[in-house]
Amino acid sequence: MIEIELDGKKVEVTEGSMVMHAADKAGTYIPHFCYHKKLSIAANCRMCLVDVEKAPKPMPACATPVTQGMIVRTKSEKAIKAQQSVMEFLLINHPLDCPICDQGGECQLQDLAVGYGGSSSRYEEEKRVVFHKDVGPLISMEEMSRCIHCTRCVRFGQEVAGVMELGMSHRGEHSEIETFVGDSVDSELSGNMIDICPVGALTSKPFRYSARTWELSRRKSVSPHDSTGANLIVQVKNNHVMRVVPLENEDVNECWIADRDRFSYEALNGTERLTQPMLKQGGQWQQVDWQTALEYVANGLKQIKADHGAQSIGTLVSPHSTLEELQLATMLTRELGSDNIDYRLRNAEFAAFEGVRWLGTSIASLTQVQRALVVGSNLRKEHPLFAQRIRQAVRKGAALSVITSASLMADRNAWAIDVAQSSIVEADQWVEALAAVAAAIGETNGAAAPLAPKNAPDAAAKAIAASLLSGERKAVLLGNAAAHHAQASSLLALANWIGAQTGATVGYLTEAANTVGAQLVGAFPKNGGLDAGRMLAAGSGLKAVLLLNNEPVFDSAAGKAAADVIGNAQMVVTLSPFKANLEFSDVLLPIAPFTETPGTFVNAEGRLQGFHAVVKPQGETRPAWKVLRVLANLLGLPGFAFESTAEVLATIGDKGAVPANALSNATAAAAVASNGAAAAPVVASIYQLDSIVRRAPSLQLTADARNASAGSNVTARAEEALA
């Protein structure tokens, strides 16, 4: 530790720290623009100049290393005068457009100009004008004349997103931040550039000119998309969600969120919202009141149960639903006498339950791994924030190995992470590839591998094995495609054996916001009921189907065939915030999205995160847990006297907490060789994962969405929605 004197106070910091770090520790604010705690040091704004004793001139606090006995003054006349001079320089070319700037009220330059700016400028020449740029549907670069060249956005792209999409061209006063060759900004984390821009040069295109920052109420929430469980601040005006920004949580999402977490809110105010219960009568949809709709459903379920038995009723639930919704849907189905319930719509294998599958380690620990093997995943697009953490680990010297298919990783640079070793083979060869790695480890350790590969381990398998046998902190991570694979059990068995031999943790990245939670409440068949695969297969025999927050045509492995199978049922009930499943549903019940209902999500590491409604439900929309409770009451089912989500939560796990012994990736299944006939696992593209992102117009205009929906009308619909 090194001791310095900062404004008369003694401060101890670690060797190699900068004066800025010492100031943070002491609670002393030093004005700055280019410095950001998560980015490398650039020292190009010079706003953080401080007075260091014996130094010939003011020094930048962000780039001046501490030395033993150093004396620093941040409020001396010399320091203040230097900071004021820098502010005058920065304001030379800055347009005086605070009243119309989206950053107004949240602008570092505006705030610091009050404290350090002069009442007048000595500069009389014409201000510099920078031509605006079009870089895609999410980020606006209309006012690049505001840019002060702090390069935060450039460094974010390089260091966090892994893609240098923005850079600085030219020199001196002609310098500009821009994309090159007219490219768009396509990173799945690009929206974070808006947050870190200190001056309003980069603003949110969907939010632009829609509200002033001081008009917005700020409310905490949790992302309903992937399994990170990113913490959000939802900003609200007049009972409408206007903007979503990150809530810093170092253990979960740090200070970043993915673009689908940030921009999916557009769907919540879109034209496809369902705000009134609807019944299909004579092939035409009619709006009805809640009493009529629920009595129709209750009477229909009673009649079908009486005529065909309880096992003719099936429930398909979305792992993006809250814990409370999943619990009540499970209870309702089982109290009706049916065991046909499942959340695993995209799975190809439905093994017996052996434990709640989870990440196997903490999210924060991904940044510290030294060796990692990712199997069957498009890590960057499926889990952008997990990919970001592993990217940081690789930047610090970790070695990443990959076994996946070309469709999930087109080339070694596709994930914007340096890959040390890779085995790019089709999905039906993943078991063989993983068995080859296990065999190579067995040769080194003198242990018998659980499955002998058909061929001797090749160079890639030996390199992956050697990597996992070195280092200390290691992880084997199974992606969405591995979880949905026809031989998912074999992949897990091999991964567990490799983990045991190398000392690596083994876990699933897990697909959805509440995949872990769905397992915790038992939203799958336990006593011989039909799994999702059989419910969506021809000849399932289902006469009544309840669909909670999902669209089987988009959310299941069956795809378009699901419509024909479900359409054969006598009654199909869809509970959704949107006008979904219109072609085969008989009843549409409008349920609240995550912004309009309280609830709980369990993320990949098993962390329970509760949230409250941030706006009132639109129209006649009701929280799904209330709808399910009232439906159970109309059916005369016992045990549904819940008055709040807290009461429902108390019935789950260990009185609303994840039991310590519940999370387990252990399996008794034996690894079985592939017969080579397995179909490719079904995985959702980044902006097709759930019903909310599918209906967010700006997200559907991104390069990722266009590439995924080539040949469909998704882009046209998005453009129409924004028109």
XYZ file of C-alpha atoms in Angstrom:
723
model
C 0.000 0.000 0.000
C 1.090 3.560 -0.722
C 0.138 6.537 1.424
C -0.455 9.960 -0.130
C -1.821 13.250 1.115
C -4.936 14.424 -0.718
C -6.310 17.836 0.240
C -4.736 17.491 3.667
C -6.083 13.956 4.271
C -3.978 10.772 4.389
C -5.153 8.155 1.887
C -3.840 4.599 1.422
C -4.135 3.005 -2.036
C -2.579 0.023 -3.753
C 0.605 0.424 -5.752
C -0.093 1.251 -9.392
C -3.239 3.239 -8.597
C -3.825 6.677 -10.039
C -4.586 9.863 -8.169
C -8.202 9.548 -9.385
C -8.520 6.183 -7.606
C -7.181 7.736 -4.400
C -9.703 10.556 -4.717
C -12.546 8.045 -5.199
C -11.431 6.224 -2.067
C -11.271 9.450 -0.090
C -14.681 10.560 -1.351
C -13.228 13.585 -3.126
C -14.777 14.468 -6.485
C -12.443 15.499 -9.264
C -14.210 16.793 -12.395
C -13.658 14.606 -15.456
C -15.092 13.546 -18.812
C -12.928 10.883 -20.428
C -12.263 8.841 -17.275
C -14.612 5.888 -16.667
C -14.010 3.246 -14.024
C -14.677 0.379 -16.457
C -12.562 1.692 -19.339
C -8.856 2.163 -19.956
C -7.283 5.524 -19.191
C -7.021 7.965 -22.079
C -6.326 11.283 -20.289
C -7.421 13.286 -23.319
C -10.040 15.605 -21.850
C -7.630 17.100 -19.235
C -10.543 18.186 -17.060
C -9.150 16.294 -14.095
C -5.992 18.417 -13.784
C -4.790 18.641 -10.175
C -1.955 20.358 -8.353
C 0.774 17.842 -7.443
C 3.511 19.228 -5.207
C 6.880 19.564 -6.966
C 5.305 18.910 -10.355
C 6.096 21.707 -12.845
C 2.515 21.886 -14.135
C -0.969 20.570 -13.257
C -1.236 16.808 -13.784
C -4.213 14.694 -14.980
C -5.528 12.802 -11.956
C -6.695 9.857 -14.061
C -3.222 9.186 -15.517
C -0.845 10.191 -12.716
C 0.358 7.181 -10.688
C 0.560 7.631 -6.929
C 3.953 7.632 -5.249
C 4.835 7.360 -1.578
C 4.396 10.659 0.209
C 2.837 12.422 -2.794
C 0.975 15.627 -1.901
C -2.023 16.405 -4.110
C -4.325 19.422 -4.002
C -7.543 19.246 -5.981
C -9.005 22.569 -4.807
C -5.952 24.820 -4.884
C -5.930 27.968 -6.984
C -3.554 26.320 -9.459
C -5.858 23.270 -9.902
C -9.063 25.320 -10.177
C -7.534 27.712 -12.694
C -6.324 24.763 -14.814
C -9.766 23.142 -14.742
C -11.434 26.418 -15.679
C -9.055 26.841 -18.613
C -9.853 23.344 -19.858
C -13.585 24.044 -19.559
C -13.201 27.265 -21.573
C -11.365 25.289 -24.253
C -14.042 22.557 -24.371
C -16.820 25.120 -24.706
C -15.167 26.953 -27.614
C -16.989 24.878 -30.206
C -19.828 23.453 -28.153
C -23.198 24.563 -29.507
C -25.446 26.435 -27.093
C -28.341 24.011 -27.548
C -28.989 22.763 -24.002
C -32.738 23.531 -24.248
C -33.241 21.029 -27.068
C -30.604 18.449 -26.165
C -31.770 15.012 -25.009
C -28.825 14.905 -22.619
C -30.008 18.081 -20.882
C -30.467 17.415 -17.197
C -28.070 14.444 -17.292
C -25.112 16.133 -18.955
C -21.703 16.134 -17.279
C -20.565 19.056 -19.430
C -23.640 21.068 -18.450
C -23.123 20.311 -14.773
C -19.418 21.109 -14.760
C -19.867 24.247 -16.880
C -21.918 25.671 -14.008
C -18.997 25.200 -11.620
C -16.023 25.769 -13.892
C -17.319 27.670 -16.939
C -16.906 31.405 -17.439
C -19.649 33.938 -17.997
C -18.249 34.744 -21.419
C -15.871 33.310 -23.994
C -12.860 34.920 -25.547
C -13.495 32.950 -28.730
C -15.212 34.982 -31.459
C -14.701 32.938 -34.612
C -17.370 30.646 -36.109
C -18.032 27.465 -34.246
C -16.972 24.157 -35.742
C -19.760 22.165 -37.399
C -19.610 18.386 -37.692
C -21.930 16.674 -40.159
C -24.344 14.196 -38.625
C -24.046 10.462 -39.277
C -26.599 7.666 -39.599
C -25.282 4.622 -37.718
C -28.404 2.489 -37.403
C -31.802 2.411 -35.686
C -30.626 2.644 -32.058
C -28.004 5.392 -31.725
C -28.473 8.930 -32.959
C -25.356 10.853 -34.078
C -27.294 13.862 -35.323
C -25.434 16.323 -33.084
C -21.805 15.331 -33.359
C -20.863 19.007 -33.101
C -21.289 18.448 -29.345
C -18.543 15.794 -29.240
C -15.552 16.673 -27.043
C -13.459 13.686 -28.199
C -13.332 11.980 -24.823
C -13.228 8.651 -26.792
C -15.321 6.831 -24.205
C -17.443 5.340 -27.005
C -14.355 4.207 -28.931
C -12.825 2.562 -25.875
C -16.121 0.930 -24.930
C -16.328 -0.681 -28.364
C -12.773 -1.965 -28.211
C -12.654 -3.086 -24.618
C -16.173 -4.065 -23.559
C -18.143 -4.819 -26.720
C -15.045 -6.250 -28.408
C -15.721 -4.487 -31.717
C -14.155 -1.199 -32.726
C -17.126 0.186 -34.628
C -16.408 3.828 -33.800
C -13.028 5.476 -34.193
C -11.466 8.890 -34.554
C -10.488 10.094 -37.983
C -8.354 13.121 -38.983
C -6.340 15.259 -36.578
C -6.572 18.441 -34.528
C -9.729 20.489 -34.921
C -10.762 18.287 -37.854
C -10.983 15.162 -35.681
C -14.298 13.296 -35.830
C -15.736 10.239 -34.137
C -17.338 8.099 -36.820
C -17.793 4.650 -38.236
C -15.615 3.795 -41.174
C -16.774 3.244 -44.727
C -20.271 4.295 -43.667
C -20.942 1.215 -41.556
C -23.651 1.094 -38.911
C -23.070 0.355 -35.209
C -24.289 -3.228 -34.838
C -22.971 -4.376 -31.478
C -25.538 -6.008 -29.185
C -24.220 -3.735 -26.389
C -24.168 -0.514 -28.414
C -26.752 1.314 -26.291
C -24.235 1.609 -23.460
C -22.366 4.162 -25.588
C -25.353 6.473 -25.086
C -25.060 6.171 -21.305
C -21.351 6.827 -21.142
C -21.331 9.773 -23.586
C -20.879 12.766 -21.264
C -22.124 15.484 -23.619
C -25.111 14.342 -25.662
C -23.260 13.631 -28.894
C -24.683 10.085 -28.828
C -28.349 9.849 -27.893
C -31.079 7.222 -28.032
C -32.847 7.284 -31.390
C -36.096 5.643 -30.139
C -36.257 7.992 -27.115
C -35.189 11.121 -28.997
C -37.382 14.193 -28.397
C -40.007 12.181 -26.520
C -39.496 13.571 -22.993
C -37.245 15.696 -20.817
C -35.178 13.821 -18.291
C -36.521 15.786 -15.320
C -40.094 14.832 -16.258
C -39.387 11.119 -15.788
C -39.989 9.004 -12.712
C -37.273 6.415 -12.114
C -38.229 2.940 -10.902
C -36.187 -0.229 -10.384
C -36.893 -3.424 -12.320
C -35.273 -6.584 -13.699
C -34.812 -7.592 -17.335
C -37.249 -10.306 -18.526
C -35.088 -11.530 -21.403
C -31.922 -13.579 -20.913
C -30.685 -15.322 -17.786
C -28.398 -12.523 -16.604
C -31.275 -10.840 -14.780
C -29.855 -7.409 -15.564
C -30.968 -4.721 -13.111
C -32.829 -1.856 -14.777
C -34.040 1.658 -14.112
C -37.328 2.090 -15.964
C -38.149 5.723 -16.602
C -41.833 6.569 -16.721
C -43.998 9.522 -17.742
C -47.810 9.654 -17.731
C -48.031 5.923 -17.021
C -45.923 5.088 -20.089
C -42.467 3.535 -20.133
C -40.306 6.107 -21.918
C -36.788 4.798 -21.452
C -34.796 1.972 -19.848
C -31.249 2.393 -18.510
C -28.992 0.167 -16.370
C -29.051 0.028 -12.593
C -25.517 -0.690 -11.458
C -25.078 -4.068 -9.775
C -21.492 -5.240 -9.803
C -22.465 -8.868 -9.104
C -24.944 -9.142 -11.977
C -24.662 -6.693 -14.880
C -22.041 -4.220 -13.605
C -23.130 -0.898 -15.170
C -24.068 -2.348 -18.598
C -27.199 -3.780 -20.215
C -27.754 -5.417 -23.585
C -29.640 -3.573 -26.315
C -32.638 -5.893 -26.006
C -32.894 -4.965 -22.323
C -32.690 -1.258 -23.221
C -34.932 -0.928 -26.282
C -37.520 -3.706 -25.973
C -39.798 -1.317 -24.029
C -41.098 -0.005 -27.381
C -43.251 -3.140 -27.655
C -45.005 -2.314 -24.376
C -46.602 0.766 -25.919
C -47.049 -0.771 -29.382
C -50.087 -1.424 -31.504
C -50.018 -5.174 -30.850
C -50.823 -4.823 -27.139
C -53.844 -6.818 -26.014
C -55.833 -4.678 -23.597
C -59.243 -6.388 -23.553
C -60.284 -10.076 -23.186
C -61.363 -11.515 -26.523
C -63.409 -14.536 -27.620
C -63.500 -16.064 -31.085
C -67.131 -16.455 -32.168
C -67.951 -17.726 -35.624
C -64.356 -17.184 -36.676
C -64.481 -13.513 -35.617
C -62.785 -11.986 -32.582
C -65.109 -10.177 -30.166
C -64.142 -8.090 -27.151
C -65.775 -9.267 -23.926
C -65.522 -8.502 -20.221
C -63.348 -10.466 -17.833
C -66.246 -12.286 -16.187
C -67.503 -13.623 -19.515
C -64.031 -14.679 -20.680
C -63.055 -16.434 -17.449
C -66.401 -18.203 -17.105
C -66.073 -19.386 -20.720
C -62.614 -20.819 -19.948
C -63.690 -22.369 -16.623
C -66.807 -23.988 -18.115
C -64.825 -25.221 -21.113
C -62.157 -26.826 -18.903
C -64.816 -28.467 -16.716
C -66.610 -29.848 -19.773
C -63.438 -31.162 -21.420
C -62.315 -32.743 -18.154
C -65.697 -34.436 -17.785
C -65.794 -35.657 -21.404
C -62.157 -36.604 -22.038
C -60.454 -36.744 -18.629
C -57.972 -34.399 -16.995
C -55.063 -35.751 -19.063
C -56.588 -34.155 -22.143
C -55.652 -30.733 -20.701
C -52.133 -29.362 -21.281
C -50.291 -26.188 -20.263
C -47.299 -24.664 -22.011
C -45.588 -21.914 -20.035
C -42.829 -19.497 -20.928
C -39.601 -19.409 -18.907
C -39.832 -15.614 -19.305
C -42.837 -15.593 -16.944
C -42.419 -14.637 -13.297
C -41.876 -17.206 -10.573
C -45.332 -16.527 -9.155
C -47.042 -16.965 -12.535
C -45.229 -20.250 -13.153
C -46.119 -21.513 -9.671
C -49.834 -20.777 -10.073
C -49.954 -22.215 -13.611
C -48.313 -25.401 -12.301
C -50.668 -25.606 -9.311
C -53.718 -24.994 -11.508
C -52.767 -27.710 -13.992
C -52.059 -30.281 -11.295
C -55.191 -29.442 -9.276
C -57.189 -30.060 -12.436
C -55.708 -33.559 -12.369
C -53.330 -33.158 -15.291
C -49.558 -33.546 -15.328
C -49.186 -32.073 -18.810
C -47.198 -28.931 -18.142
C -43.815 -27.854 -19.498
C -41.611 -24.814 -20.023
C -39.030 -26.586 -22.258
C -40.611 -25.657 -25.580
C -37.370 -25.637 -27.585
C -35.875 -28.833 -26.097
C -35.380 -32.021 -28.099
C -34.653 -34.265 -25.084
C -36.783 -34.408 -21.946
C -34.777 -36.200 -19.289
C -36.170 -36.933 -15.844
C -35.610 -34.174 -13.308
C -32.352 -34.573 -11.353
C -31.826 -31.065 -9.997
C -32.221 -27.444 -10.959
C -29.782 -26.768 -13.818
C -27.856 -23.523 -13.358
C -24.665 -21.665 -14.182
C -22.612 -23.691 -11.719
C -20.789 -20.587 -10.468
C -21.464 -16.919 -9.866
C -21.860 -14.486 -12.760
C -19.150 -12.238 -11.319
C -16.664 -15.138 -11.303
C -16.812 -15.357 -15.119
C -14.583 -12.287 -15.221
C -11.953 -14.168 -13.171
C -11.807 -17.481 -15.046
C -8.447 -18.522 -16.472
C -9.731 -21.353 -18.671
C -13.199 -21.763 -20.151
C -14.816 -24.262 -22.510
C -18.117 -23.204 -24.105
C -20.165 -25.967 -25.757
C -23.113 -25.471 -28.108
C -23.637 -21.747 -27.855
C -23.601 -18.485 -29.757
C -22.311 -16.842 -26.604
C -22.145 -13.290 -27.901
C -25.734 -13.129 -29.149
C -27.435 -15.410 -26.630
C -25.836 -13.951 -23.494
C -24.250 -10.584 -24.332
C -23.376 -9.724 -20.727
C -21.862 -13.151 -20.006
C -19.830 -12.792 -23.200
C -18.686 -9.369 -22.026
C -17.399 -10.854 -18.754
C -15.551 -13.670 -20.500
C -14.146 -11.084 -22.930
C -12.678 -9.232 -19.934
C -11.200 -12.473 -18.637
C -9.574 -13.182 -22.019
C -8.157 -9.640 -22.107
C -6.514 -10.482 -18.765
C -4.950 -13.672 -20.147
C -7.657 -16.347 -19.926
C -7.874 -18.997 -22.656
C -11.298 -19.637 -24.220
C -12.018 -22.951 -25.951
C -15.137 -23.549 -28.020
C -17.072 -26.555 -29.343
C -19.982 -25.366 -31.439
C -21.352 -25.291 -34.982
C -20.615 -22.919 -37.854
C -24.153 -21.520 -37.663
C -23.465 -20.405 -34.078
C -19.901 -19.240 -34.664
C -19.198 -18.368 -38.271
C -15.506 -17.686 -37.684
C -13.011 -17.241 -34.852
C -13.844 -13.530 -34.633
C -17.619 -13.927 -34.610
C -17.880 -13.558 -30.814
C -15.520 -10.576 -30.692
C -13.394 -12.620 -28.264
C -9.963 -14.092 -28.921
C -10.543 -17.846 -29.097
C -7.573 -20.003 -28.146
C -8.866 -23.370 -29.405
C -11.992 -24.284 -31.281
C -13.720 -27.319 -32.714
C -16.363 -26.122 -35.182
C -18.507 -29.128 -36.090
C -22.214 -29.739 -36.715
C -24.441 -30.365 -33.712
C -24.679 -34.111 -34.315
C -20.890 -34.264 -33.804
C -20.763 -32.383 -30.474
C -20.925 -35.554 -28.384
C -18.077 -37.018 -30.420
C -16.034 -33.789 -30.110
C -16.567 -33.603 -26.347
C -15.785 -37.318 -26.002
C -12.508 -36.698 -27.850
C -11.604 -33.938 -25.363
C -12.466 -36.282 -22.488
C -10.306 -39.030 -24.031
C -7.362 -36.635 -24.386
C -7.753 -35.618 -20.721
C -7.993 -39.298 -19.754
C -4.732 -40.055 -21.588
C -2.978 -37.365 -19.558
C -4.578 -38.195 -16.201
C -4.597 -41.963 -16.655
C -8.389 -42.093 -16.224
C -10.867 -43.984 -18.369
C -13.086 -41.614 -20.325
C -16.852 -42.211 -19.987
C -17.267 -42.567 -23.760
C -14.685 -43.781 -26.222
C -14.645 -41.528 -29.305
C -14.990 -43.144 -32.705
C -11.675 -41.629 -33.765
C -8.489 -40.790 -31.877
C -8.449 -37.249 -30.444
C -7.387 -34.745 -33.090
C -5.167 -31.704 -32.575
C -8.121 -29.472 -31.590
C -9.326 -31.924 -28.919
C -5.809 -32.283 -27.504
C -5.364 -28.487 -27.431
C -8.682 -28.009 -25.594
C -7.724 -30.772 -23.138
C -4.302 -29.242 -22.509
C -5.897 -25.858 -21.922
C -8.368 -27.216 -19.342
C -5.614 -29.138 -17.565
C -3.658 -25.912 -17.027
C -4.605 -22.828 -15.053
C -6.572 -22.584 -11.827
C -10.071 -21.091 -12.154
C -11.919 -23.002 -14.887
C -15.438 -23.389 -16.193
C -17.236 -25.672 -18.666
C -20.339 -23.848 -19.908
C -23.157 -25.480 -21.871
C -25.076 -23.097 -24.104
C -28.685 -22.941 -25.254
C -28.085 -25.280 -28.175
C -26.442 -27.828 -25.835
C -29.457 -27.644 -23.496
C -31.867 -28.075 -26.425
C -29.785 -30.843 -28.033
C -31.238 -34.280 -28.713
C -28.368 -35.701 -26.629
C -28.305 -33.035 -23.930
C -27.835 -35.673 -21.199
C -24.759 -37.123 -22.910
C -23.228 -33.665 -23.280
C -23.854 -32.963 -19.583
C -22.416 -36.331 -18.513
C -19.244 -35.702 -20.523
C -18.973 -32.121 -19.265
C -19.305 -33.305 -15.649
C -16.568 -35.894 -16.134
C -14.278 -33.271 -17.717
C -15.067 -30.902 -14.845
C -14.208 -33.557 -12.253
C -10.909 -34.380 -13.972
C -9.788 -30.789 -14.495
C -11.264 -29.051 -11.443
C -13.605 -26.956 -13.588
C -17.100 -25.880 -12.590
C -19.820 -27.150 -14.943
C -22.981 -25.245 -15.691
C -25.652 -24.159 -18.140
C -25.771 -20.620 -19.425
C -29.606 -21.092 -19.311
C -31.816 -19.569 -21.959
C -34.431 -17.316 -20.404
C -34.994 -14.879 -17.545
C -36.590 -17.584 -15.419
C -35.341 -20.922 -16.737
C -33.935 -21.691 -13.281
C -37.180 -20.500 -11.657
C -39.325 -22.730 -13.895
C -37.345 -25.727 -12.675
C -37.646 -24.565 -9.080
C -41.473 -24.543 -9.182
C -41.601 -27.867 -11.060
C -43.145 -26.559 -14.288
C -42.587 -29.883 -16.077
C -44.271 -33.313 -16.045
C -43.417 -35.415 -12.994
C -45.785 -38.380 -13.086
C -45.927 -39.553 -16.659
C -47.499 -36.405 -18.107
C -46.790 -35.166 -21.609
C -43.687 -33.021 -22.089
C -43.635 -30.070 -24.483
C -42.336 -32.225 -27.340
C -45.216 -34.675 -27.072
C -47.807 -31.945 -26.479
C -46.743 -30.293 -29.726
C -46.517 -33.543 -31.704
C -49.308 -34.915 -33.870
C -51.603 -37.269 -31.988
C -51.032 -35.695 -28.570
C -54.733 -36.058 -27.821
C -54.977 -32.699 -26.067
C -58.448 -31.186 -26.089
C -57.647 -28.046 -24.085
C -54.384 -26.090 -24.189
C -53.364 -23.185 -21.935
C -50.566 -21.007 -23.318
C -48.941 -18.731 -20.746
C -46.915 -15.907 -22.272
C -45.654 -17.865 -25.273
C -46.178 -18.314 -28.999
C -45.455 -21.956 -29.922
C -44.910 -21.114 -33.599
C -41.923 -18.917 -32.619
C -40.986 -20.293 -29.202
C -40.976 -24.059 -29.746
C -38.942 -26.650 -31.576
C -42.088 -27.627 -33.512
C -42.234 -24.201 -35.208
C -45.064 -23.719 -37.677
C -46.227 -27.315 -37.191
C -47.279 -26.361 -33.653
C -50.152 -24.304 -35.056
C -51.718 -27.342 -36.729
C -51.349 -29.551 -33.650
C -52.703 -26.996 -31.185
C -55.389 -25.965 -33.650
C -56.919 -29.467 -33.338
C -57.792 -28.863 -29.678
C -61.357 -27.975 -28.716
C -60.256 -24.954 -26.689
C -57.013 -22.977 -26.772
C -56.531 -20.217 -24.197
C -53.705 -17.711 -24.664
C -52.584 -15.531 -21.766
C -50.380 -12.855 -23.289
C -49.720 -9.099 -23.190
C -50.018 -9.144 -27.000
C -52.431 -10.195 -29.728
C -50.710 -13.550 -30.130
C -51.662 -17.010 -31.401
C -54.693 -15.547 -33.201
C -54.886 -18.296 -35.802
C -55.587 -21.149 -33.372
C -56.679 -19.572 -30.078
C -60.290 -19.419 -28.894
C -59.743 -17.050 -25.980
C -57.218 -14.230 -25.493
C -56.658 -13.031 -21.930
C -54.587 -9.818 -21.624
C -51.929 -10.266 -18.954
C -49.451 -7.696 -17.746
C -45.846 -7.607 -19.007
C -43.036 -7.272 -16.464
C -43.481 -3.502 -16.204
C -47.122 -3.793 -15.086
C -46.936 -6.570 -12.519
C -44.894 -7.421 -9.443
C -42.930 -10.642 -9.621
C -39.667 -12.496 -9.210
C -37.053 -13.859 -11.608
C -34.302 -16.342 -10.760
C -31.219 -15.765 -12.890
C -28.608 -18.243 -14.088
C -26.642 -18.173 -10.819
C -29.797 -18.849 -8.752
C -30.220 -15.266 -7.531
C -33.826 -14.359 -6.684
C -34.634 -10.828 -7.826
C -38.025 -9.360 -7.065
C -39.493 -6.297 -8.743
C -42.619 -4.151 -8.587
C -44.907 -2.854 -11.289
C -43.567 0.446 -12.620
C -46.731 1.533 -14.479
C -50.436 0.750 -14.193
C -51.765 -2.004 -16.470
C -53.024 -0.790 -19.835
C -56.787 -1.019 -20.504
C -58.276 -4.151 -18.968
C -54.904 -5.896 -18.649
C -54.466 -7.832 -15.397
C -51.408 -9.459 -13.764
C -51.236 -13.116 -14.806
C -51.021 -14.357 -11.214
C -54.383 -12.722 -10.468
C -55.941 -14.169 -13.630
C -54.763 -17.685 -12.731
C -55.944 -17.310 -9.135
C -59.451 -16.178 -10.183
C -59.647 -18.924 -12.807
C -58.758 -21.504 -10.137
C -61.472 -20.055 -7.882
C -64.057 -20.320 -10.678
C -63.012 -23.951 -11.179
C -63.534 -24.563 -7.446
C -59.911 -25.653 -6.899
C -58.540 -25.564 -3.327
C -55.432 -23.697 -2.166
C -55.697 -20.517 -4.261
C -56.572 -17.946 -1.596
C -53.638 -15.685 -2.422
C -53.920 -11.937 -1.909
C -50.446 -10.919 -3.086
C -47.402 -12.160 -4.976
C -45.547 -12.331 -1.646
C -48.002 -15.024 -0.465
C -47.461 -16.999 -3.683
C -43.685 -16.625 -3.376
C -43.781 -17.992 0.174
C -45.038 -21.335 -1.207
C -41.972 -21.743 -3.467
C -38.687 -23.342 -2.500
C -37.512 -22.506 0.986
C -40.261 -19.997 1.853
C -39.469 -17.889 -1.165
C -35.731 -18.601 -1.339
C -33.791 -21.073 -3.464
C -32.966 -24.089 -1.261
C -29.236 -24.519 -0.839
C -29.283 -28.071 -2.191
C -31.682 -27.446 -5.090
C -29.130 -26.182 -7.618
C -27.321 -29.131 -9.186
C -25.884 -30.049 -12.568
C -25.126 -33.622 -11.518
C -26.568 -36.402 -13.654
C -26.777 -40.145 -13.429
C -27.169 -40.402 -17.206
C -24.445 -42.163 -19.136
C -22.836 -40.625 -22.183
C -24.082 -42.341 -25.329
C -22.452 -42.096 -28.749
C -24.284 -40.108 -31.387
C -25.964 -42.047 -34.153
C -25.527 -39.078 -36.461
C -29.223 -38.636 -37.128
C -30.027 -35.870 -34.659
C -31.561 -32.679 -36.007
C -29.884 -29.371 -35.256
C -31.071 -27.945 -31.922
C -33.544 -25.083 -32.088
C -32.279 -21.794 -30.690
C -33.769 -18.336 -30.930
C -31.869 -15.498 -32.553
C -31.014 -12.501 -30.389
C -34.117 -10.455 -31.257
C -36.565 -13.343 -31.551
C -36.140 -14.724 -28.046
C -39.498 -13.705 -26.569
C -42.730 -11.949 -27.431
C -41.532 -8.532 -26.215
C -38.309 -8.250 -28.261
C -40.110 -9.628 -31.324
C -42.410 -6.603 -31.210
C -39.830 -3.883 -30.552
C -39.630 -1.979 -33.889
C -36.160 -0.479 -33.475
C -34.620 -3.819 -32.489
C -36.197 -5.457 -35.538
C -34.421 -2.955 -37.784
C -30.958 -3.889 -36.495
C -28.515 -5.890 -38.605
C -28.873 -8.910 -36.286
C -32.656 -8.946 -36.688
C -32.521 -8.445 -40.454
C -30.016 -11.263 -40.883
C -32.103 -13.605 -38.728
C -35.356 -12.792 -40.478
C -34.111 -12.791 -44.053
C -37.088 -13.607 -46.251
C -39.689 -12.753 -43.604
C -41.779 -9.630 -43.149
C -40.371 -8.718 -39.719
C -38.391 -5.728 -40.979
C -41.333 -4.427 -43.009
C -43.576 -4.666 -39.926
C -41.006 -2.816 -37.831
C -40.691 -0.012 -40.398
C -44.493 0.240 -40.543
C -44.677 0.458 -36.728
C -42.204 3.340 -36.688
C -43.815 5.188 -39.597
